[in-house]
Coordinates of C-alpha atoms and ligand atoms in Angstrom, one line a residue:
M1 CA 21.1 34.3 -14.4
L2 CA 21.7 32.9 -18.0
G3 CA 22.1 34.6 -21.3
L4 CA 19.3 33.3 -23.9
Q5 CA 20.8 34.5 -27.0
W6 CA 24.1 34.1 -28.4
G7 CA 26.1 35.6 -25.3
D8 CA 27.0 38.9 -24.6
E9 CA 23.3 39.8 -23.4
G10 CA 24.7 42.0 -20.7
K11 CA 25.1 39.0 -17.8
G12 CA 28.1 40.9 -16.3
K13 CA 26.4 44.0 -15.7
I14 CA 23.5 42.3 -14.4
V15 CA 25.1 40.0 -11.9
D16 CA 27.0 43.2 -10.6
V17 CA 23.5 44.9 -10.3
M18 CA 21.9 41.9 -8.4
T19 CA 24.6 41.0 -6.4
P20 CA 23.9 42.9 -3.0
A21 CA 20.9 40.6 -2.8
Y22 CA 23.1 37.6 -2.8
D23 CA 25.6 36.1 -0.5
V24 CA 27.5 34.1 -3.3
I25 CA 28.0 34.7 -6.9
A26 CA 29.3 31.4 -8.8
R27 CA 30.4 30.6 -12.3
F28 CA 29.4 27.0 -13.2
Q29 CA 30.8 26.5 -16.9
G30 CA 32.7 28.1 -19.8
G31 CA 36.1 29.9 -19.3
P32 CA 38.0 32.9 -20.5
N33 CA 36.0 32.8 -23.8
A34 CA 33.6 34.6 -21.6
G35 CA 34.1 38.7 -21.4
H36 CA 31.5 40.1 -18.8
T37 CA 31.6 43.9 -18.7
L38 CA 30.7 45.9 -15.7
E39 CA 30.6 49.6 -15.3
F40 CA 30.3 51.9 -12.2
E41 CA 31.9 55.0 -11.1
G42 CA 33.2 56.2 -14.5
R43 CA 35.2 52.8 -14.9
K44 CA 34.7 49.6 -17.1
H45 CA 36.0 46.3 -16.2
V46 CA 35.8 43.1 -18.3
L47 CA 36.0 39.9 -16.3
H48 CA 36.6 36.3 -18.0
T49 CA 37.0 34.0 -15.4
I50 CA 36.4 35.7 -12.1
P51 CA 32.6 36.0 -11.1
S52 CA 31.0 39.4 -11.5
G53 CA 30.3 39.8 -7.8
I54 CA 33.9 40.8 -7.0
F55 CA 33.3 44.2 -6.6
R56 CA 30.4 44.1 -4.2
P57 CA 31.5 43.7 -0.4
N58 CA 30.6 40.7 1.7
T59 CA 30.0 38.5 -1.3
L60 CA 31.9 35.4 -1.8
N61 CA 32.9 34.6 -5.4
I62 CA 33.0 31.0 -6.6
I63 CA 34.6 29.3 -9.6
G64 CA 32.7 26.1 -10.1
N65 CA 33.9 22.7 -11.0
G66 CA 32.2 23.2 -14.4
V67 CA 34.6 25.9 -15.5
V68 CA 38.1 25.8 -17.3
I69 CA 40.5 27.9 -16.2
D70 CA 43.6 29.4 -17.9
P71 CA 45.8 30.3 -15.2
V72 CA 47.5 33.1 -17.2
I73 CA 44.4 34.8 -18.0
L74 CA 43.1 34.4 -14.2
Q75 CA 46.4 36.0 -13.1
Q76 CA 46.0 39.1 -15.5
E77 CA 42.4 39.7 -14.4
M78 CA 43.8 39.8 -10.8
D79 CA 46.7 41.9 -11.8
D80 CA 44.3 44.5 -13.6
L81 CA 42.4 44.8 -10.5
A82 CA 45.6 45.5 -8.3
D83 CA 44.1 49.1 -7.6
Y84 CA 41.1 47.6 -5.6
H85 CA 43.5 45.9 -3.1
L86 CA 41.3 43.0 -3.0
D87 CA 41.6 40.2 -0.1
W88 CA 41.5 37.4 -3.0
Q89 CA 42.0 34.5 -0.6
K90 CA 38.7 35.7 1.3
I91 CA 36.4 36.6 -1.6
L92 CA 37.3 33.9 -4.1
A93 CA 37.2 30.2 -3.9
V94 CA 38.0 28.0 -6.9
S95 CA 36.8 24.2 -7.2
K96 CA 39.6 21.5 -7.1
K97 CA 37.8 19.7 -9.9
A98 CA 37.6 22.6 -12.5
H99 CA 39.9 21.6 -15.4
L100 CA 42.8 23.5 -16.3
I101 CA 43.6 25.2 -19.8
I102 CA 47.3 24.4 -20.5
P103 CA 49.1 26.2 -23.2
T104 CA 48.8 23.3 -25.8
H105 CA 45.1 23.3 -25.6
R106 CA 45.2 26.9 -27.1
L107 CA 47.6 25.7 -29.7
L108 CA 45.0 22.6 -30.6
D109 CA 42.1 25.4 -30.6
A110 CA 43.9 27.5 -33.2
A111 CA 45.2 24.6 -35.5
S112 CA 41.6 22.9 -35.5
E113 CA 40.3 26.4 -36.5
Q114 CA 43.0 26.9 -39.0
A115 CA 42.4 23.3 -40.8
K116 CA 38.6 24.2 -40.9
G117 CA 39.1 27.2 -42.9
K118 CA 35.8 28.7 -44.0
N119 CA 33.9 26.4 -41.9
K120 CA 35.4 27.6 -38.7
I121 CA 33.4 28.1 -35.8
G122 CA 34.9 31.6 -35.0
S123 CA 36.2 30.2 -31.6
T124 CA 37.4 32.7 -29.1
L125 CA 40.9 30.5 -29.3
K126 CA 41.3 30.2 -25.7
G127 CA 41.5 26.5 -25.8
I128 CA 37.9 26.0 -24.6
G129 CA 36.9 23.0 -26.9
P130 CA 40.4 20.9 -26.6
T131 CA 40.1 21.4 -22.5
Y132 CA 36.5 20.1 -22.4
M133 CA 37.6 17.2 -25.1
D134 CA 40.2 16.3 -22.6
K135 CA 37.4 16.6 -19.7
T136 CA 35.1 14.2 -21.4
G137 CA 37.9 12.2 -22.8
R138 CA 39.2 11.6 -19.2
N139 CA 42.7 12.8 -19.9
G140 CA 42.3 16.5 -18.3
L141 CA 44.3 18.1 -15.6
R142 CA 42.3 19.7 -12.7
V143 CA 43.0 22.5 -10.2
G144 CA 43.5 20.0 -7.4
D145 CA 46.1 18.2 -9.5
L146 CA 48.3 21.4 -8.9
F147 CA 48.8 19.9 -5.5
S148 CA 50.4 16.6 -6.3
P149 CA 54.2 16.0 -6.4
N150 CA 53.7 14.7 -9.8
F151 CA 51.9 17.4 -11.3
K152 CA 54.9 18.3 -13.7
E153 CA 54.8 15.0 -15.0
K154 CA 51.1 14.7 -15.8
Y155 CA 51.5 17.8 -17.2
E156 CA 54.4 16.8 -19.5
A157 CA 52.4 13.7 -20.4
L158 CA 49.3 15.7 -21.7
R159 CA 51.6 18.4 -23.3
D160 CA 53.4 15.8 -25.4
K161 CA 50.4 14.0 -26.4
H162 CA 48.9 17.3 -27.7
I163 CA 52.3 18.0 -29.6
S164 CA 52.2 14.7 -31.2
M165 CA 48.6 15.8 -32.4
L166 CA 49.5 19.3 -33.6
K167 CA 52.1 17.4 -35.9
H168 CA 48.9 16.0 -38.0
Y169 CA 47.7 19.7 -38.8
E170 CA 50.0 20.3 -41.7
G171 CA 51.5 23.9 -42.1
F172 CA 50.4 24.8 -38.5
E173 CA 53.6 26.5 -36.5
F174 CA 53.8 26.7 -33.1
D175 CA 56.1 27.8 -30.2
L176 CA 55.6 27.2 -26.7
S177 CA 58.6 29.0 -25.3
D178 CA 56.6 32.3 -24.4
Y179 CA 53.2 30.9 -23.0
E180 CA 54.8 27.7 -21.3
P181 CA 56.7 29.7 -18.6
K182 CA 53.9 32.0 -17.9
F183 CA 51.5 29.2 -17.3
F184 CA 54.0 27.7 -14.6
H185 CA 54.3 31.4 -13.1
A186 CA 50.6 31.8 -13.0
V187 CA 49.8 28.2 -11.7
E188 CA 51.7 29.2 -8.2
L189 CA 49.4 32.1 -7.9
L190 CA 46.7 29.8 -8.5
K191 CA 47.6 27.5 -5.8
N192 CA 47.8 30.4 -3.4
L193 CA 44.2 31.1 -3.9
T194 CA 41.5 29.1 -1.7
C195 CA 41.0 26.1 -3.6
V196 CA 38.1 23.9 -2.3
D197 CA 35.8 21.1 -2.7
S198 CA 33.1 23.2 -4.2
E199 CA 30.3 20.9 -4.3
Q200 CA 30.6 20.3 -0.4
Y201 CA 31.4 24.1 0.1
I202 CA 28.2 25.1 -1.9
N203 CA 25.7 22.9 -0.5
E204 CA 27.0 23.9 3.2
L205 CA 26.5 27.4 2.3
L206 CA 22.8 26.3 1.0
K207 CA 22.1 24.6 4.2
S208 CA 23.1 27.7 6.3
G209 CA 20.6 29.6 4.5
K210 CA 22.9 31.7 2.0
N211 CA 21.7 32.7 -1.3
I212 CA 23.5 31.9 -4.4
L213 CA 23.3 33.4 -7.6
A214 CA 24.7 31.3 -10.6
E215 CA 26.4 33.6 -13.0
G216 CA 26.0 31.7 -16.7
A217 CA 28.5 32.4 -19.5
Q218 CA 27.9 32.4 -23.0
G219 CA 24.1 31.8 -24.1
T220 CA 21.5 29.1 -24.7
M221 CA 21.8 29.4 -28.4
L222 CA 25.6 28.6 -27.9
D223 CA 24.7 25.5 -25.6
I224 CA 26.8 22.3 -26.7
D225 CA 23.3 20.2 -26.9
F226 CA 20.8 22.9 -27.6
G227 CA 22.3 25.6 -29.8
T228 CA 23.2 25.8 -33.2
Y229 CA 25.7 23.0 -33.2
P230 CA 28.4 22.7 -34.4
F231 CA 28.8 26.5 -34.1
V232 CA 28.6 26.5 -30.2
T233 CA 30.8 26.5 -27.3
S234 CA 31.8 23.3 -25.6
S235 CA 29.8 23.2 -22.3
N236 CA 26.3 23.4 -21.3
T237 CA 25.2 26.9 -20.7
V238 CA 21.6 26.2 -19.6
T239 CA 20.1 25.8 -16.3
A240 CA 20.9 22.2 -16.2
G241 CA 24.7 23.1 -16.4
T242 CA 24.2 24.8 -13.1
C243 CA 23.8 21.3 -11.5
T244 CA 26.4 19.8 -13.2
G245 CA 28.9 22.7 -12.8
L246 CA 28.5 23.4 -9.1
G247 CA 26.9 19.9 -7.8
V248 CA 23.8 21.6 -6.9
A249 CA 20.7 19.5 -7.1
P250 CA 17.9 20.4 -9.4
S251 CA 15.4 20.9 -6.6
K252 CA 17.5 23.5 -4.8
I253 CA 17.1 25.9 -7.9
K254 CA 14.6 28.4 -7.1
N255 CA 14.4 31.3 -9.9
V256 CA 15.9 31.1 -13.2
I257 CA 16.6 34.7 -14.7
G258 CA 16.9 34.8 -18.2
I259 CA 18.5 37.9 -19.9
F260 CA 18.4 39.1 -23.6
K261 CA 18.8 42.3 -25.6
A262 CA 16.1 44.1 -27.0
Y263 CA 17.7 43.2 -30.4
C264 CA 20.1 40.3 -31.1
T265 CA 23.9 39.8 -31.8
R266 CA 26.0 37.1 -32.3
V267 CA 30.0 36.8 -32.7
G268 CA 31.7 34.1 -34.6
S269 CA 30.1 31.8 -37.3
G270 CA 26.9 30.1 -37.3
P271 CA 23.2 30.7 -38.1
F272 CA 21.6 33.8 -37.4
P273 CA 18.3 34.4 -39.2
T274 CA 17.4 37.8 -38.1
E275 CA 21.0 39.3 -39.0
L276 CA 20.9 42.6 -40.8
E277 CA 23.6 42.9 -43.3
D278 CA 22.4 46.6 -43.9
E279 CA 22.3 50.2 -42.6
D280 CA 20.1 49.0 -39.7
G281 CA 22.6 46.5 -38.6
E282 CA 25.5 49.0 -38.5
K283 CA 23.4 51.6 -36.7
I284 CA 22.9 49.1 -33.9
R285 CA 26.5 47.9 -33.8
Q286 CA 27.6 51.5 -33.7
I287 CA 25.0 52.6 -31.0
G288 CA 25.2 49.4 -29.1
R289 CA 29.3 49.5 -29.4
E290 CA 28.9 45.8 -30.4
F291 CA 32.5 44.8 -30.3
G292 CA 33.6 41.6 -28.5
A293 CA 34.5 42.0 -24.9
T294 CA 37.2 39.2 -25.5
T295 CA 38.4 39.4 -28.9
G296 CA 37.2 42.8 -30.1
R297 CA 35.6 41.3 -33.2
P298 CA 32.7 43.2 -34.8
R299 CA 29.5 41.6 -33.5
R300 CA 27.0 40.4 -36.1
C301 CA 23.5 42.3 -35.2
G302 CA 20.0 41.9 -36.2
W303 CA 16.3 42.1 -34.7
I304 CA 15.1 40.1 -32.2
D305 CA 14.3 36.5 -32.4
L306 CA 11.3 35.5 -30.6
P307 CA 11.2 31.7 -31.9
A308 CA 14.8 31.4 -30.7
L309 CA 14.2 33.5 -27.2
K310 CA 11.1 30.9 -26.6
Y311 CA 13.3 28.2 -27.1
S312 CA 15.8 29.3 -24.6
I313 CA 12.8 29.9 -22.2
M314 CA 11.7 26.4 -22.5
V315 CA 14.9 24.8 -22.1
D316 CA 16.1 26.9 -19.2
G317 CA 12.9 27.0 -17.3
V318 CA 13.1 30.9 -17.2
T319 CA 10.9 32.2 -14.4
E320 CA 11.9 36.0 -14.9
L321 CA 13.3 37.9 -17.8
T322 CA 15.7 40.9 -18.0
M323 CA 15.7 43.0 -21.1
M324 CA 19.0 44.9 -22.0
K325 CA 20.3 47.5 -24.2
A326 CA 16.8 49.1 -24.8
D327 CA 18.6 52.5 -25.2
V328 CA 20.4 51.3 -28.2
L329 CA 17.1 51.2 -30.4
G330 CA 16.3 54.7 -29.1
E331 CA 16.7 56.0 -32.9
F332 CA 14.7 53.9 -34.7
D333 CA 11.1 54.8 -36.1
E334 CA 10.2 51.2 -36.1
I335 CA 11.3 48.0 -34.5
K336 CA 11.2 44.8 -36.0
V337 CA 10.5 41.6 -34.0
C338 CA 10.8 38.2 -35.8
T339 CA 7.5 36.0 -34.5
A340 CA 8.0 33.0 -36.8
Y341 CA 10.3 31.3 -39.4
K342 CA 9.3 30.8 -43.0
I343 CA 11.0 27.6 -44.2
N344 CA 10.4 26.2 -47.8
G345 CA 7.1 28.3 -47.8
K346 CA 5.9 26.5 -44.5
T347 CA 5.9 28.9 -41.1
M348 CA 7.1 27.5 -38.1
D349 CA 7.7 29.1 -34.7
Y350 CA 10.1 27.1 -33.3
V351 CA 14.0 26.2 -33.9
P352 CA 14.6 23.7 -36.5
F353 CA 17.3 20.9 -36.2
D354 CA 19.2 22.0 -39.5
M355 CA 19.1 25.6 -39.1
E356 CA 22.3 25.8 -40.4
D357 CA 21.4 24.2 -43.8
V358 CA 18.0 25.5 -44.4
V359 CA 17.3 29.2 -45.7
I360 CA 15.3 30.7 -43.0
E361 CA 13.1 33.9 -43.8
P362 CA 12.3 35.5 -40.8
V363 CA 8.4 36.7 -40.4
Y364 CA 8.4 40.2 -38.9
E365 CA 5.9 42.2 -37.3
S366 CA 6.6 46.0 -36.6
V367 CA 6.4 47.8 -33.2
K368 CA 6.5 51.6 -33.0
G369 CA 10.1 53.0 -32.1
W370 CA 10.4 55.3 -28.5
K371 CA 12.6 57.6 -30.2
Q372 CA 14.0 59.0 -27.0
D373 CA 17.0 58.8 -25.2
L374 CA 16.6 56.5 -22.3
T375 CA 20.1 56.7 -20.7
G376 CA 18.9 59.0 -18.0
L377 CA 15.8 57.3 -17.0
T378 CA 15.8 56.6 -13.2
N379 CA 12.3 55.1 -13.2
F380 CA 10.3 52.6 -15.6
A381 CA 7.1 54.5 -14.7
D382 CA 8.6 57.6 -16.7
A383 CA 9.6 55.5 -19.8
P384 CA 8.1 56.2 -23.2
Q385 CA 4.7 54.8 -23.8
A386 CA 6.3 52.8 -26.7
L387 CA 8.9 51.2 -24.7
K388 CA 6.0 49.9 -22.1
D389 CA 4.1 48.6 -24.9
Y390 CA 7.2 46.8 -26.3
V391 CA 7.6 45.2 -22.8
T392 CA 4.1 44.3 -22.9
Y393 CA 4.0 42.8 -26.3
L394 CA 7.1 40.7 -25.4
E395 CA 5.7 39.3 -22.3
R396 CA 2.5 38.4 -23.9
I397 CA 4.3 36.2 -26.6
L398 CA 7.1 35.0 -24.4
E399 CA 4.8 34.4 -21.3
V400 CA 7.2 35.2 -18.9
P401 CA 7.4 38.7 -16.8
I402 CA 10.2 41.1 -17.7
S403 CA 11.4 42.4 -14.4
M404 CA 13.9 44.6 -15.4
V405 CA 15.0 46.8 -18.3
S406 CA 18.5 48.0 -18.9
V407 CA 19.0 51.3 -20.6
G408 CA 22.7 52.1 -20.5
P409 CA 25.9 50.2 -19.3
D410 CA 26.3 51.7 -16.0
R411 CA 25.2 49.8 -13.2
N412 CA 22.8 52.6 -12.1
Q413 CA 20.9 52.5 -15.4
T414 CA 18.9 49.7 -14.5
L415 CA 14.9 49.9 -14.4
K416 CA 12.8 47.7 -12.3
V417 CA 9.2 46.9 -14.1
H418 CA 7.5 45.0 -11.5
Ligands
LIG501 P1 28.1 39.7 -21.4 O1 29.0 38.7 -22.0 O2 26.7 39.0 -21.4 O3 28.3 40.1 -19.7 O4 27.9 40.7 -22.0 P2 29.2 41.8 -22.7 O5 29.8 42.4 -21.3 O6 30.1 41.1 -23.3 O7 28.4 42.6 -23.7 C1 27.5 43.6 -23.2 C2 28.0 45.1 -23.6 O8 26.8 45.9 -23.4 C3 29.2 45.5 -22.7 O9 29.7 46.5 -23.3 C4 28.2 46.3 -21.6 O10 28.9 47.5 -20.9 C5 27.0 46.8 -22.4 N1 25.7 47.0 -21.9 C6 25.4 46.3 -20.7 N2 24.1 46.6 -20.6 C7 23.8 47.7 -21.4 C8 22.5 48.6 -21.7 O11 21.5 48.4 -21.3 N3 22.7 49.5 -22.7 C9 24.0 49.8 -23.4 N4 24.0 50.7 -24.1 N5 25.2 49.0 -22.9 C10 24.7 48.0 -22.2
LIG502 P1 30.0 35.7 -23.0 O1 30.1 35.0 -21.6 C1 29.5 35.5 -27.2 C2 31.3 32.2 -29.4 C3 32.5 32.1 -30.1 C4 32.4 31.1 -31.1 C5 31.9 30.1 -30.4 C6 32.9 29.0 -30.0 O2 30.6 37.0 -22.9 O3 28.6 36.0 -23.3 P2 34.8 29.1 -27.9 O4 35.9 29.9 -27.6 O5 33.8 28.6 -27.0 O6 35.2 28.0 -28.8 O7 34.0 29.7 -29.3 O8 31.2 30.5 -29.2 N1 31.4 32.5 -27.8 C7 30.8 33.5 -27.4 N2 30.1 34.6 -28.1 N3 29.8 35.6 -25.9 C8 30.5 34.7 -25.2 O9 30.9 34.5 -23.8 C9 30.8 33.6 -26.1 N4 32.0 32.6 -25.9 C10 32.2 31.9 -26.9 O10 32.6 33.6 -30.5 O11 31.3 31.7 -32.0
LIG503 MG1 30.6 38.9 -23.3

């Protein structure tokens, strides 16, 4: 289950809705840059590292090898759920091969962004980029290393290397005295969790007939290879990331569920052809409560972008779609759909390489708004005709069926279409 836009499509909600049909929910990439929101029984939860299957009984949740973990944030997430008296050892397993975000990774992230000035990525500053850099640079520390008698030495060597790197950033001041003790405290808690060879574990589960739902973080347009580089995150958010991030072969993947908003948002810097910097954009932001789940930043809002969506569907091999936040467009007389890009007078319907450097003029078609509050709907058959038409219209262009439509943040506000 993957986000097809620039993240925050509503993955957390849909994973929670779908979990009863699965035995296992597994995160395969990203880290605490993710903020996945779930709402039920009048309560709202935001998860960053923990998979979104955690609230359903009899579900195993796995943090796969492709994820990067900040032990301090993981501990905070677990503490926030203390009321639920969850049996963590039983319901959560962590890959020994998952990389650790250490305190200086966060500092390097901040220093790098500060040095970039107005060209900054708009990172969540959780240390994601520097941690994946150490992974591919073969310097990283992994969860399994925590059990090594010389973990402290390995940690100090990496920390000291980072400190010498930080000294190259002029004017960047830092202080480790607060976060480092918290890190070592949280590490002890992480060691008490079920730490496994997750690729073995997952393949054995598959062999015994268990169903696994891989929960994506971020979105395809933020993928390190296929997103709007360099304004992307540092992992593969696409279907292929499931294979490398869990140790599951491509032949084992059955369905790819792609999730998108009825419009589009982006948080952080980078190209966004359909962005609305006007009243309509503000209206979407307010009605959709488009503020970051991790950082609280206002999200940039715009109309749905079909060239980008088609691109994501192609790269991910999406077999089924879920449309989120249809209720948010309930006050618009007309809804705009970007069907192509006009660049230097030429019309194209795919994402160009130099998206950042060219002026993209979106080509819009207008469809009729449904002008109705959808949040009380329980059956898609009762949906207004204009919404049904919107779904049919998108299905025709995207060439993939939309099987679910979400009409509110609660787990019950989800309609099956087919
Ligand atoms: P994720 O990162 O993909 O899990 O998405 P986020 O949790 O960051 O952002 C999605 C936001 O939209 C959250 O605040 C959800 O509670 C909310 N949400 C999800 N689905 C719907 C929906 O259908 N309608 C409305 N109004 N809000 C929704
Ligand atoms: P979920 O899983 C939206 C964005 C950041 C920034 C860029 C790089 O909740 O959809 P990073 O912290 O990875 O170095 O930031 O990616 N970004 C997200 N935007 N949703 C997310 O996760 C995001 N994770 C990272 O805003 O532009
Ligand atoms: Mg989010």
